mmCIF file of C-alpha atoms and ligand atoms in Angstrom:
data_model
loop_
_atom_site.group_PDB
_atom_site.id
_atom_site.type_symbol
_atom_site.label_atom_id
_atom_site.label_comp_id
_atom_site.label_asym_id
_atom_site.label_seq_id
_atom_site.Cartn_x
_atom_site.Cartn_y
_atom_site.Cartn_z
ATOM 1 C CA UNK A 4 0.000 0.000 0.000
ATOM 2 C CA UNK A 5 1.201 3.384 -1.264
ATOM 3 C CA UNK A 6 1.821 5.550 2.261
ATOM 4 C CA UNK A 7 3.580 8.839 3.004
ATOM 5 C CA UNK A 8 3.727 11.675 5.566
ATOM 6 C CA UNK A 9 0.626 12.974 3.937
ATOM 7 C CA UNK A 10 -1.544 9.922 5.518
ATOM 8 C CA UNK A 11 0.093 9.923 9.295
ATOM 9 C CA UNK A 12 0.165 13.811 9.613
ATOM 10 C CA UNK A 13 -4.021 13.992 8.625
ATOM 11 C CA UNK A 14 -4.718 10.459 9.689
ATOM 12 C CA UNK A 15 -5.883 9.296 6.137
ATOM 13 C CA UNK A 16 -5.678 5.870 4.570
ATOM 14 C CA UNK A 17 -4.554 7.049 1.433
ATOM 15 C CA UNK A 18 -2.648 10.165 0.500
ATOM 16 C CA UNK A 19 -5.543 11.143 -1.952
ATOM 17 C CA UNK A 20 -6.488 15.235 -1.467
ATOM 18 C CA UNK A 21 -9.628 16.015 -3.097
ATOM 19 C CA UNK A 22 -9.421 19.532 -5.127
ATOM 20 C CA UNK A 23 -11.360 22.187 -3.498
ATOM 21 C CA UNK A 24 -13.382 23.120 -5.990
ATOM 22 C CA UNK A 25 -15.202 26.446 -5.981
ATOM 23 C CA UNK A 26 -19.262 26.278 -5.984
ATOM 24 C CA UNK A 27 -18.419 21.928 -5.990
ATOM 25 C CA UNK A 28 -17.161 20.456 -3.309
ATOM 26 C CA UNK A 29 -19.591 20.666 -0.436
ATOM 27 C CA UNK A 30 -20.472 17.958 2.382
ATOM 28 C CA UNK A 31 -21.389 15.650 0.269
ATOM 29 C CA UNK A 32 -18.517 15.510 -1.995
ATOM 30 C CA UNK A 33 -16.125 16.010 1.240
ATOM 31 C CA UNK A 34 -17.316 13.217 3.057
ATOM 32 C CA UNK A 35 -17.673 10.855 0.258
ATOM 33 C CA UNK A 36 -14.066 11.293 -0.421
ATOM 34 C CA UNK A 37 -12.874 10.999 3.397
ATOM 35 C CA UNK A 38 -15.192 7.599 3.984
ATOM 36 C CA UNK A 39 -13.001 6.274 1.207
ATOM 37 C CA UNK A 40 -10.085 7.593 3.290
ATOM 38 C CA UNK A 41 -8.969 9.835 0.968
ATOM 39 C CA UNK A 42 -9.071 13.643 2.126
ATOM 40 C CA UNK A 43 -12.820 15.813 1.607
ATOM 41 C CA UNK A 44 -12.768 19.609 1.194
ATOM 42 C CA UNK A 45 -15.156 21.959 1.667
ATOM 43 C CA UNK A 46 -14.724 25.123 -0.771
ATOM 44 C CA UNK A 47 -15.084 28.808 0.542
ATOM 45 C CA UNK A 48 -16.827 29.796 -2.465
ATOM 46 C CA UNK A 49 -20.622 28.809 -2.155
ATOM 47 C CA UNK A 50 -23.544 31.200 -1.364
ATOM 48 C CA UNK A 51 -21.733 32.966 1.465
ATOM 49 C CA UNK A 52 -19.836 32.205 4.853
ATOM 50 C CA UNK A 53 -22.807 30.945 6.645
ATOM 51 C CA UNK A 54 -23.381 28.592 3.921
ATOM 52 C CA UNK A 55 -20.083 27.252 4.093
ATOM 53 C CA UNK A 56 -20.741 26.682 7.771
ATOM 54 C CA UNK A 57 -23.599 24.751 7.014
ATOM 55 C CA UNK A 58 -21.720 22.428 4.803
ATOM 56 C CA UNK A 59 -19.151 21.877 7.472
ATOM 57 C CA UNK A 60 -21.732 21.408 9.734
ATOM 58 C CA UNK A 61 -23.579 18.545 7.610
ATOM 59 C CA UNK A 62 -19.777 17.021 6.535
ATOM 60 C CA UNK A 63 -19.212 16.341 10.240
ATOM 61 C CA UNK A 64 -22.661 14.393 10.426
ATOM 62 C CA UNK A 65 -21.753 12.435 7.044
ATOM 63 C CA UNK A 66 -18.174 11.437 8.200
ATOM 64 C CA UNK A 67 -16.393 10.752 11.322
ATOM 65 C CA UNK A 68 -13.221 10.892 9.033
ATOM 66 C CA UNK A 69 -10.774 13.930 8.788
ATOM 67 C CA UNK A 70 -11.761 16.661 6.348
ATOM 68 C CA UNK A 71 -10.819 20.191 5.590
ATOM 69 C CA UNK A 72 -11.854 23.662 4.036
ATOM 70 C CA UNK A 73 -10.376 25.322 0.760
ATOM 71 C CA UNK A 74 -10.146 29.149 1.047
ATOM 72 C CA UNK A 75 -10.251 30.903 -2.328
ATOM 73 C CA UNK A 76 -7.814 33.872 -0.883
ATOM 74 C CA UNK A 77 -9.241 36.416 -3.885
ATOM 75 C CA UNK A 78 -13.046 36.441 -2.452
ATOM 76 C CA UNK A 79 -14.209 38.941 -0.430
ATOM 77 C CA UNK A 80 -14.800 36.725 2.142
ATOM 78 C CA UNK A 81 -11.605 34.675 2.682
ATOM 79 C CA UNK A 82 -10.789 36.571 5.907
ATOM 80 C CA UNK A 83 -14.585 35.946 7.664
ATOM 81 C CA UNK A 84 -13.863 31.848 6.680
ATOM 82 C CA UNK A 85 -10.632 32.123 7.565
ATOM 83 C CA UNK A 86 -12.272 33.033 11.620
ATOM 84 C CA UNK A 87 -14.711 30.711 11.001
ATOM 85 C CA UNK A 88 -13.222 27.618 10.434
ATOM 86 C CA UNK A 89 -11.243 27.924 13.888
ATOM 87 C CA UNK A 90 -14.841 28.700 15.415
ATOM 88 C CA UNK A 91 -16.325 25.305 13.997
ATOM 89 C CA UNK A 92 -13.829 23.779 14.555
ATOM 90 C CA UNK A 93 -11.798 22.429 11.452
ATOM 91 C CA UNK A 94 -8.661 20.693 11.731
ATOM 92 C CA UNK A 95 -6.895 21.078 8.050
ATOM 93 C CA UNK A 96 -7.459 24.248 5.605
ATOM 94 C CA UNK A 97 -5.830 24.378 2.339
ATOM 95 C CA UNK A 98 -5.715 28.197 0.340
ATOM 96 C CA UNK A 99 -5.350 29.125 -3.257
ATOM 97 C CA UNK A 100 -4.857 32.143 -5.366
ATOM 98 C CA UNK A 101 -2.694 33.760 -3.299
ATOM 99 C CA UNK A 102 -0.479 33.680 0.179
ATOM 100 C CA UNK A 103 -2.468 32.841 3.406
ATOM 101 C CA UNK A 104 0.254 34.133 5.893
ATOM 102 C CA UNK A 105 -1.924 36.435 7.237
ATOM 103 C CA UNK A 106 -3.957 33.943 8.580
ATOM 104 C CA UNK A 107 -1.689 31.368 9.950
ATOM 105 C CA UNK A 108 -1.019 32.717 13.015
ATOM 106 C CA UNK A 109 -4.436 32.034 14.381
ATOM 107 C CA UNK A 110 -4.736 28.629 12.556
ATOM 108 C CA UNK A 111 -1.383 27.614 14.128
ATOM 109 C CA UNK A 112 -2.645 28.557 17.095
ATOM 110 C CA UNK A 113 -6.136 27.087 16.790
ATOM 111 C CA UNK A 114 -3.488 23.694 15.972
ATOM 112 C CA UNK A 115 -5.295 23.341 12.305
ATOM 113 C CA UNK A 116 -2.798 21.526 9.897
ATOM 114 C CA UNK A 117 -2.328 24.219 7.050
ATOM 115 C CA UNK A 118 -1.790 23.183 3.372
ATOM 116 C CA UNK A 119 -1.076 26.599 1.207
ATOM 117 C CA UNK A 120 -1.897 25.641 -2.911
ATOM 118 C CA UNK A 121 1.350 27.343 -4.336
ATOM 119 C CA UNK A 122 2.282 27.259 -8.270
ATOM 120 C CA UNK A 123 6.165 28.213 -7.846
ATOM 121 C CA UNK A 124 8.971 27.335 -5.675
ATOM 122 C CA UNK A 125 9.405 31.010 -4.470
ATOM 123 C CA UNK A 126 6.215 30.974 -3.381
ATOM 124 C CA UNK A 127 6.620 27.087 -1.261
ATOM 125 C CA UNK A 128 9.718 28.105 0.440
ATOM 126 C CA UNK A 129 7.490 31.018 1.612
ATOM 127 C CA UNK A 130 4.996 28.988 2.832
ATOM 128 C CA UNK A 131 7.846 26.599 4.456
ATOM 129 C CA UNK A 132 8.897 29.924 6.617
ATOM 130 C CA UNK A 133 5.436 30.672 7.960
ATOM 131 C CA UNK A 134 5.289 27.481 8.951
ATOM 132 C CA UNK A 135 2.970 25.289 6.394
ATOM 133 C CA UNK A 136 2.571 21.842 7.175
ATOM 134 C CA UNK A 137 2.450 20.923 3.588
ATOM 135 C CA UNK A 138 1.843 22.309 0.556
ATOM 136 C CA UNK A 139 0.218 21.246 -2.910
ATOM 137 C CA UNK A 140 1.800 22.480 -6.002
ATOM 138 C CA UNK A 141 -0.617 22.704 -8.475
ATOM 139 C CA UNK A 142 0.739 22.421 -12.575
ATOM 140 C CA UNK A 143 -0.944 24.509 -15.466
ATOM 141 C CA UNK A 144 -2.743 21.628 -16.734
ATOM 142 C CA UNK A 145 -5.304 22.033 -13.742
ATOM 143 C CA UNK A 146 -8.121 23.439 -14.095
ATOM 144 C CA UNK A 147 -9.477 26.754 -12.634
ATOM 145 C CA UNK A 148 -7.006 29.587 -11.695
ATOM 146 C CA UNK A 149 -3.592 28.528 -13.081
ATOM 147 C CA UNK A 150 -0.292 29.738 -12.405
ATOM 148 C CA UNK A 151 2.629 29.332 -14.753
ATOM 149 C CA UNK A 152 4.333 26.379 -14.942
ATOM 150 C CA UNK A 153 3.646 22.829 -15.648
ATOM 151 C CA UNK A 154 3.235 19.967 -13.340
ATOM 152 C CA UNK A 155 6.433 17.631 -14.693
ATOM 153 C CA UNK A 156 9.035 20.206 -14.111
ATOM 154 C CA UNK A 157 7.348 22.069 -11.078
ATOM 155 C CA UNK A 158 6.819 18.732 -8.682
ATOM 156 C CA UNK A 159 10.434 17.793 -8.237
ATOM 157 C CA UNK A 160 12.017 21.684 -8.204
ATOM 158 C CA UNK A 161 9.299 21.848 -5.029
ATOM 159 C CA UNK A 162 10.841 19.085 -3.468
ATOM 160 C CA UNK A 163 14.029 19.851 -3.861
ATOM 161 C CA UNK A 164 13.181 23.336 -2.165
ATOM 162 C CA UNK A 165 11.349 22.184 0.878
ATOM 163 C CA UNK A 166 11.341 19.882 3.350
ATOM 164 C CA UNK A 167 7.774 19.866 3.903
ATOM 165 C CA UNK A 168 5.679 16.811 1.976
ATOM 166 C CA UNK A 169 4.608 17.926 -1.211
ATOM 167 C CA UNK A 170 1.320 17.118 -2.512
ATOM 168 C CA UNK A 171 1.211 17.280 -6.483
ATOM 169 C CA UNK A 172 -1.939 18.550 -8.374
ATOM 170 C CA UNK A 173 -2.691 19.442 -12.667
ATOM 171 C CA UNK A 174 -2.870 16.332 -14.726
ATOM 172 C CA UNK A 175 -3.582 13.612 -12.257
ATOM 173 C CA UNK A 176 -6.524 11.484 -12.847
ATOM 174 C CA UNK A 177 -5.722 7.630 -12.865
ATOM 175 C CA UNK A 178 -3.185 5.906 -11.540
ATOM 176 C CA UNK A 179 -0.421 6.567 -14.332
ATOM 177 C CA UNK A 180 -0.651 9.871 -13.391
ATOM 178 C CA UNK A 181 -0.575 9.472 -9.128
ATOM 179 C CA UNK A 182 2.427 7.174 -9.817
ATOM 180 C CA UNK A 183 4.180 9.691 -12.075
ATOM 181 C CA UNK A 184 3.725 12.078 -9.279
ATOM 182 C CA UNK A 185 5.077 9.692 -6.738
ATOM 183 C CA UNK A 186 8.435 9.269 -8.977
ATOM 184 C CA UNK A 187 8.724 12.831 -8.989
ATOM 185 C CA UNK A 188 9.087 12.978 -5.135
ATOM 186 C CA UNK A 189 5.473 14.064 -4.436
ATOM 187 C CA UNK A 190 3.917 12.681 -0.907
ATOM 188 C CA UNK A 191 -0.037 12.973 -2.047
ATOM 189 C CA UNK A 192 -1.967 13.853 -5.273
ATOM 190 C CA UNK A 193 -4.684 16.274 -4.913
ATOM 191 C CA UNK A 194 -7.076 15.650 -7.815
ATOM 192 C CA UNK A 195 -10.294 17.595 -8.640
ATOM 193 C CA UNK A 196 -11.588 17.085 -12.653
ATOM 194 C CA UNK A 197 -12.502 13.576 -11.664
ATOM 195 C CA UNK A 198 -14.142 13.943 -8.907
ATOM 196 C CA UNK A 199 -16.338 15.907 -10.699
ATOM 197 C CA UNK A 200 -18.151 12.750 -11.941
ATOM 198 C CA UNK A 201 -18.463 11.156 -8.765
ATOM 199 C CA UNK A 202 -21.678 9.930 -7.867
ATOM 200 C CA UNK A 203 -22.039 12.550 -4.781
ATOM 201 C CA UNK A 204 -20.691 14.990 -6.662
ATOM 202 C CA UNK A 205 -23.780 17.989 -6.917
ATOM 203 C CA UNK A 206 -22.816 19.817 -10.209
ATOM 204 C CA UNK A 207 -25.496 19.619 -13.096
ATOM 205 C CA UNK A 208 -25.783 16.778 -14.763
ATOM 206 C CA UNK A 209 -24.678 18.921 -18.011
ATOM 207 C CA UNK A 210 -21.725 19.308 -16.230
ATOM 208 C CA UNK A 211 -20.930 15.812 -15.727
ATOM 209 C CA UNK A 212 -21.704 15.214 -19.575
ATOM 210 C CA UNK A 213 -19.089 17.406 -20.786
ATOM 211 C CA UNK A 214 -16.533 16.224 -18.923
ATOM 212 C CA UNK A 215 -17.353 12.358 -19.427
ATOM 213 C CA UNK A 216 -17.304 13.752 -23.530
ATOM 214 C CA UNK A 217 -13.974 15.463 -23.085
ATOM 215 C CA UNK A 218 -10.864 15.154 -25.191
ATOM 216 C CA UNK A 219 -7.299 15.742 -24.966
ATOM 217 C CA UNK A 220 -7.905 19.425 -26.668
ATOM 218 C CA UNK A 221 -11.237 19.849 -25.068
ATOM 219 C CA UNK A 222 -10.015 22.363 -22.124
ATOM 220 C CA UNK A 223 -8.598 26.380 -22.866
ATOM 221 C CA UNK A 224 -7.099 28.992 -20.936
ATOM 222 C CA UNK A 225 -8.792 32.683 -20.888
ATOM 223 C CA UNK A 226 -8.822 35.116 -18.521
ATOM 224 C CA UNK A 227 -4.760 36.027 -18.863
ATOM 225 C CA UNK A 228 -4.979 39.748 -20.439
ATOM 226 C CA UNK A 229 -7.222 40.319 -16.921
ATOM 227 C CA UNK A 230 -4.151 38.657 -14.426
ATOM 228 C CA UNK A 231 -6.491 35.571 -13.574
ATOM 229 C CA UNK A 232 -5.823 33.061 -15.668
ATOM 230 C CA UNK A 233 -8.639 30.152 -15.750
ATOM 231 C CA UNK A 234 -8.563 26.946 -17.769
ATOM 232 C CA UNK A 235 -12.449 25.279 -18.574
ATOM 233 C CA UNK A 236 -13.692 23.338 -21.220
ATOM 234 C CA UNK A 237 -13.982 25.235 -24.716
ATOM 235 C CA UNK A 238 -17.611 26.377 -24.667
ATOM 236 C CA UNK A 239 -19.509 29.177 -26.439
ATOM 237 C CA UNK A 240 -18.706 31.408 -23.417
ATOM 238 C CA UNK A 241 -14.977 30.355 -23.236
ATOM 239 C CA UNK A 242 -14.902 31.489 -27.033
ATOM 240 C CA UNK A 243 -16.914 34.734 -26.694
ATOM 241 C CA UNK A 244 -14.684 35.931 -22.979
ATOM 242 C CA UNK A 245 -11.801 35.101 -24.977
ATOM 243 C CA UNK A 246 -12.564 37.076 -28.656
ATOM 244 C CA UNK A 247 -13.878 40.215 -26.038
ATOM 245 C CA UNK A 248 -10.237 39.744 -23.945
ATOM 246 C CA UNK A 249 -8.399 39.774 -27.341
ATOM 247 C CA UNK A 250 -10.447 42.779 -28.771
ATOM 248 C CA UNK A 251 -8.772 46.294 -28.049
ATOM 249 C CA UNK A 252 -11.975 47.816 -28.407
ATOM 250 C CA UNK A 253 -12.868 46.416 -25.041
ATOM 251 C CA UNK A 254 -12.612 47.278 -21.722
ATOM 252 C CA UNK A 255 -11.252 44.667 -18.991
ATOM 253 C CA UNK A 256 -13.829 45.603 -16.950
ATOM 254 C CA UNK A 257 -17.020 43.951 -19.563
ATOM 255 C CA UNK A 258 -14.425 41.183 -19.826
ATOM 256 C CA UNK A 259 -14.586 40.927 -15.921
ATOM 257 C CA UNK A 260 -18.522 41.359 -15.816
ATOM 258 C CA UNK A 261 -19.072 38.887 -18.553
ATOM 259 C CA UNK A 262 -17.308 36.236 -16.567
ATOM 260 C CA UNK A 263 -18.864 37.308 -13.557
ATOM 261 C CA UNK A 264 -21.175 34.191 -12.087
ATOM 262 C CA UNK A 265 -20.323 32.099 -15.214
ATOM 263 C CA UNK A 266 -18.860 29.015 -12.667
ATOM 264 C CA UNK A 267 -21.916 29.273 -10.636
ATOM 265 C CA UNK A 268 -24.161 28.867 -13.671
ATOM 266 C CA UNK A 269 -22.300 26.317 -15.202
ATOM 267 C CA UNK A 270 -22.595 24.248 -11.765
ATOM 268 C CA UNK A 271 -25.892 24.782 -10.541
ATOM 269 C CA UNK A 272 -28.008 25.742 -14.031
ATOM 270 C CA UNK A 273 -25.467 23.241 -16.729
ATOM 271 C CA UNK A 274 -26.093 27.110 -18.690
ATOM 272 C CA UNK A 275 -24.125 27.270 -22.082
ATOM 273 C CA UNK A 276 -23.012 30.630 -21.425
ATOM 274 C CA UNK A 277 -20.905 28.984 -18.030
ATOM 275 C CA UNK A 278 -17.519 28.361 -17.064
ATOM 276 C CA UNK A 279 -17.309 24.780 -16.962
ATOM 277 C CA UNK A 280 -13.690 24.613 -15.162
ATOM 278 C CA UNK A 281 -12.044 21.516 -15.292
ATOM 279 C CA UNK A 282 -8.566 20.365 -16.349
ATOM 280 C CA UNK A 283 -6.297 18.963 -18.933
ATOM 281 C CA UNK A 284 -6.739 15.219 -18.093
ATOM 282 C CA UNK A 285 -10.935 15.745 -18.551
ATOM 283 C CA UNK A 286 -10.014 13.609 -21.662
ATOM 284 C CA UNK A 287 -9.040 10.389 -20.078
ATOM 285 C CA UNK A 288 -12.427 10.651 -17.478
ATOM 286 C CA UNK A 289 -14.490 8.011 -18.810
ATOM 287 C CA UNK A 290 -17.275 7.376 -16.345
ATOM 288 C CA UNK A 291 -19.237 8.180 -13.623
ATOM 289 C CA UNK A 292 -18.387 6.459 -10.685
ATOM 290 C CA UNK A 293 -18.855 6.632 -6.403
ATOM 291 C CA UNK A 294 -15.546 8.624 -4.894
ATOM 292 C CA UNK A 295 -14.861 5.730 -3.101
ATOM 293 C CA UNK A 296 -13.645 4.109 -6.741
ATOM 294 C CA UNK A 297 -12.234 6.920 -7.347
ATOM 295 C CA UNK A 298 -10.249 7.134 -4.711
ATOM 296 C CA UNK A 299 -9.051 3.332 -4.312
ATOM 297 C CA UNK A 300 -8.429 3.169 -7.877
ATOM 298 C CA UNK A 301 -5.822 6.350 -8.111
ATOM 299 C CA UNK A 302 -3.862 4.466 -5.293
ATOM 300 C CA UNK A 303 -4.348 0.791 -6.464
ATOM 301 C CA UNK A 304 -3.397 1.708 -10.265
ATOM 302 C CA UNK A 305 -0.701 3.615 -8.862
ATOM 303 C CA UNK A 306 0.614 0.814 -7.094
ATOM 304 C CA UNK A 307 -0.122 -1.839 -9.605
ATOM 305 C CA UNK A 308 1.672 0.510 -12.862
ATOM 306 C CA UNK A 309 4.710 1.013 -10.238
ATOM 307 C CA UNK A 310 5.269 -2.473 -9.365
ATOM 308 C CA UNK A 311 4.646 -3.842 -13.199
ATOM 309 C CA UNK A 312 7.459 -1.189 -14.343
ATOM 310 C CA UNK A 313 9.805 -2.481 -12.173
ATOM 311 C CA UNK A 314 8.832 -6.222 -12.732
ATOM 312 C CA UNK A 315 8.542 -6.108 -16.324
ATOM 313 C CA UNK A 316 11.126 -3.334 -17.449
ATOM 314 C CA UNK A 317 14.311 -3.121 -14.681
ATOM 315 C CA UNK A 318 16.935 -5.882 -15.410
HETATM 316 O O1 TUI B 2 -7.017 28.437 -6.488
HETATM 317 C C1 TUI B 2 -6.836 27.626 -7.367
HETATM 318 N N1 TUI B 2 -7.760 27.394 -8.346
HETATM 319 C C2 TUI B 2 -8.970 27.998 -8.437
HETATM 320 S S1 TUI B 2 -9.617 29.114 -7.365
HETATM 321 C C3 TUI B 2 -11.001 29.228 -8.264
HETATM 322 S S2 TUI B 2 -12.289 30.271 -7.763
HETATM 323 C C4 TUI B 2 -12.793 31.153 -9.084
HETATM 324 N N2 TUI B 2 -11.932 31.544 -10.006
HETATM 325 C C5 TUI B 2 -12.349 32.264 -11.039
HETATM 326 C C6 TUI B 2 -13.659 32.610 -11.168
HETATM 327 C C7 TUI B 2 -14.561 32.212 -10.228
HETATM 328 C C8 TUI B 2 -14.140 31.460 -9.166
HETATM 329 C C9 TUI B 2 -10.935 28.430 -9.332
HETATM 330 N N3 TUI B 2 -9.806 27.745 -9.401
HETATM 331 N N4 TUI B 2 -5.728 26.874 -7.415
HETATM 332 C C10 TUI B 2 -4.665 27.038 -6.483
HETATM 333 C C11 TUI B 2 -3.615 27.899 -7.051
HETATM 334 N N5 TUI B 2 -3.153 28.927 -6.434
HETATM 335 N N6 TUI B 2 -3.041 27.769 -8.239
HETATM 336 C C12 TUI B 2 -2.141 28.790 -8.358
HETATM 337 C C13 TUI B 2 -2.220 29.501 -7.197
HETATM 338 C C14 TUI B 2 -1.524 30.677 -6.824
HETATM 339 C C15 TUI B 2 -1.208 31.653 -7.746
HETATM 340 C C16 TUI B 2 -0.594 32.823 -7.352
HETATM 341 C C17 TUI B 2 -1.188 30.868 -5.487
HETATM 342 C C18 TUI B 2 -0.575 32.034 -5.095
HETATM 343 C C19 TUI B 2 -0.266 33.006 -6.029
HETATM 344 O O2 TUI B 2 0.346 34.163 -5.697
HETATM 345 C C20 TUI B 2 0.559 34.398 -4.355
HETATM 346 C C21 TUI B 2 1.063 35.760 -4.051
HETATM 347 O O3 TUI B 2 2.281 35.889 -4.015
HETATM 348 O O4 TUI B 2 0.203 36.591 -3.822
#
């Protein structure tokens, strides 16, 4: 069995990190993934902090496992989740889009295991000083907010940097891809684009169909001209946002309002005109499964392609 400092440290079978996707993962999704001891996240970015409460709330009566919160740091209302996941109670946060040191005083303090999402080394040995547990680095071939570089070159230059476990993200969804990251000195995968197909995942089922049609060329990045890069699936509204962000003629603030509630409607309506967010390896999702699959088949493949490599092709 595939184990690491990842599984001791938040007392999970399997060093499987669900994504923390925005407007997606709620209770259900959480605790689905941390019953198949994998790790659940709640995401920030739902109807408000008092609805992300209320998902924690419901989590802890779905699972007596460990799960944690995802902070989007560029909402408006990272700072009131921030206080209120130490009032509830939470034991592990991870952040994204941008540096939580600001808050880790008080989650230190409150003894909640903090997992920063970083997309450069600069930015990990950062989060090494203030005193992360872990951190995920997250490749351009993820979906959502992207940074620069690329998951096979990014994973080991993190290692080498840190001493903290590293947690690898962009690219991974099957076991190929959790074993690749375990080669390249990565303690955990965090994976989100399949889990968007898992049976108690809540997105529309439009959602679900686009992903499960998917190809290798099927996802696009827009949103670079405004400083927030995004990758989704190519859509009439991913074509439209990107022809208005390439036109002179407009202003980056209609580029901003166009995009403006596009995730939500692609989650909760399965709208046309929505941001369907998902990464690079939608392609090789093939079908709709419970997260408890999910999650024993990204560490049983993993195992399985690692131990038939060395069988079959080391003399
Ligand atoms: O955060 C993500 N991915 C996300 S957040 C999100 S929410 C949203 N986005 C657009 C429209 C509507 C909702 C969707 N996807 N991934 C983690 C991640 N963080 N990747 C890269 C980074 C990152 C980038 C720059 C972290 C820090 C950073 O700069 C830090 C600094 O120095 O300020």
């Amino acid at each position: 069995m595939i184990k690491s400092r990842i599984c001791q440290m938040l007392g999970i079978e399997y060093p499987v990190i669900q994504g923390g996707m925005a407007w997606v993962a709620d209770a259900s999704l959480a605790a689905a993934v941390s019953n198949a001891g994998g790790l659940g996240l709640i995401s920030s970015i739902n109807a408000g902090t008092e609805a992300v409460r209320a998902e924690i709330r419901k989590c802890k009566e779905l699972t007596n496992k460990p799960f944690g919160v995802n902070i989007m740091l560029q909402s408006p209302n990272a700072g009131e989740v921030a206080q209120m996941i130490i009032e509830e109670g939470v034991r592990i946060v991870t952040t994204g889009a941008g540096s939580p040191v600001k808050y880790m005083e008080a989650w230190k303090a409150a003894g909640i295991k903090v997992i920063p999402v970083v997309a450069s080394v600069a930015l990990a040995l950062k989060m090494q000083r203030a005193g992360a547990d872990a951190i995920v680095a997250e490749g351009a071939e993820s979906g959502g907010h992207v940074g620069e570089l690329h998951t096979l070159p990014l994973i080991p230059q993190v290692v080498d940097a840190v001493d903290i476990p590293v947690i690898a993200a962009g690219g991974i969804a099957d076991g190929r891809g959790a074993a690749a990251a375990f080669m390249l000195g990565a303690e955990g995968v965090q994976v989100g684009t399949r889990f968007l197909v898992a049976d108690e995942c809540n997105v529309h089922p439009t959602y679900k169909e686009r992903i499960l049609k998917a190809t290798d060329i099927s996802t696009t990045v827009t949103g670079k001209t405004l400083g927030h890069p995004v990758r989704s699936l190519k859509t009439p509204f991913s074509r439209e946002f990107a022809k208005m962000e390439s036109d002179p003629n407009t202003n980056p603030e209609e580029v901003l309002a166009f995009g403006t509630g596009s995730l939500r409607k692609a989650v909760q309506e399965g709208d046309e005109y929505g941001s369907y967010m998902a990464g690079e390896c939608a392609g090789l999702v093939r079908k709709a499964e419970p997260a408890r699959a999910i999650v024993e088949d990204l560490i049983l493949s993993a195992e399985r392609v690692i131990r038939e490599f060395v069988a079959n092709n080391i003399e």
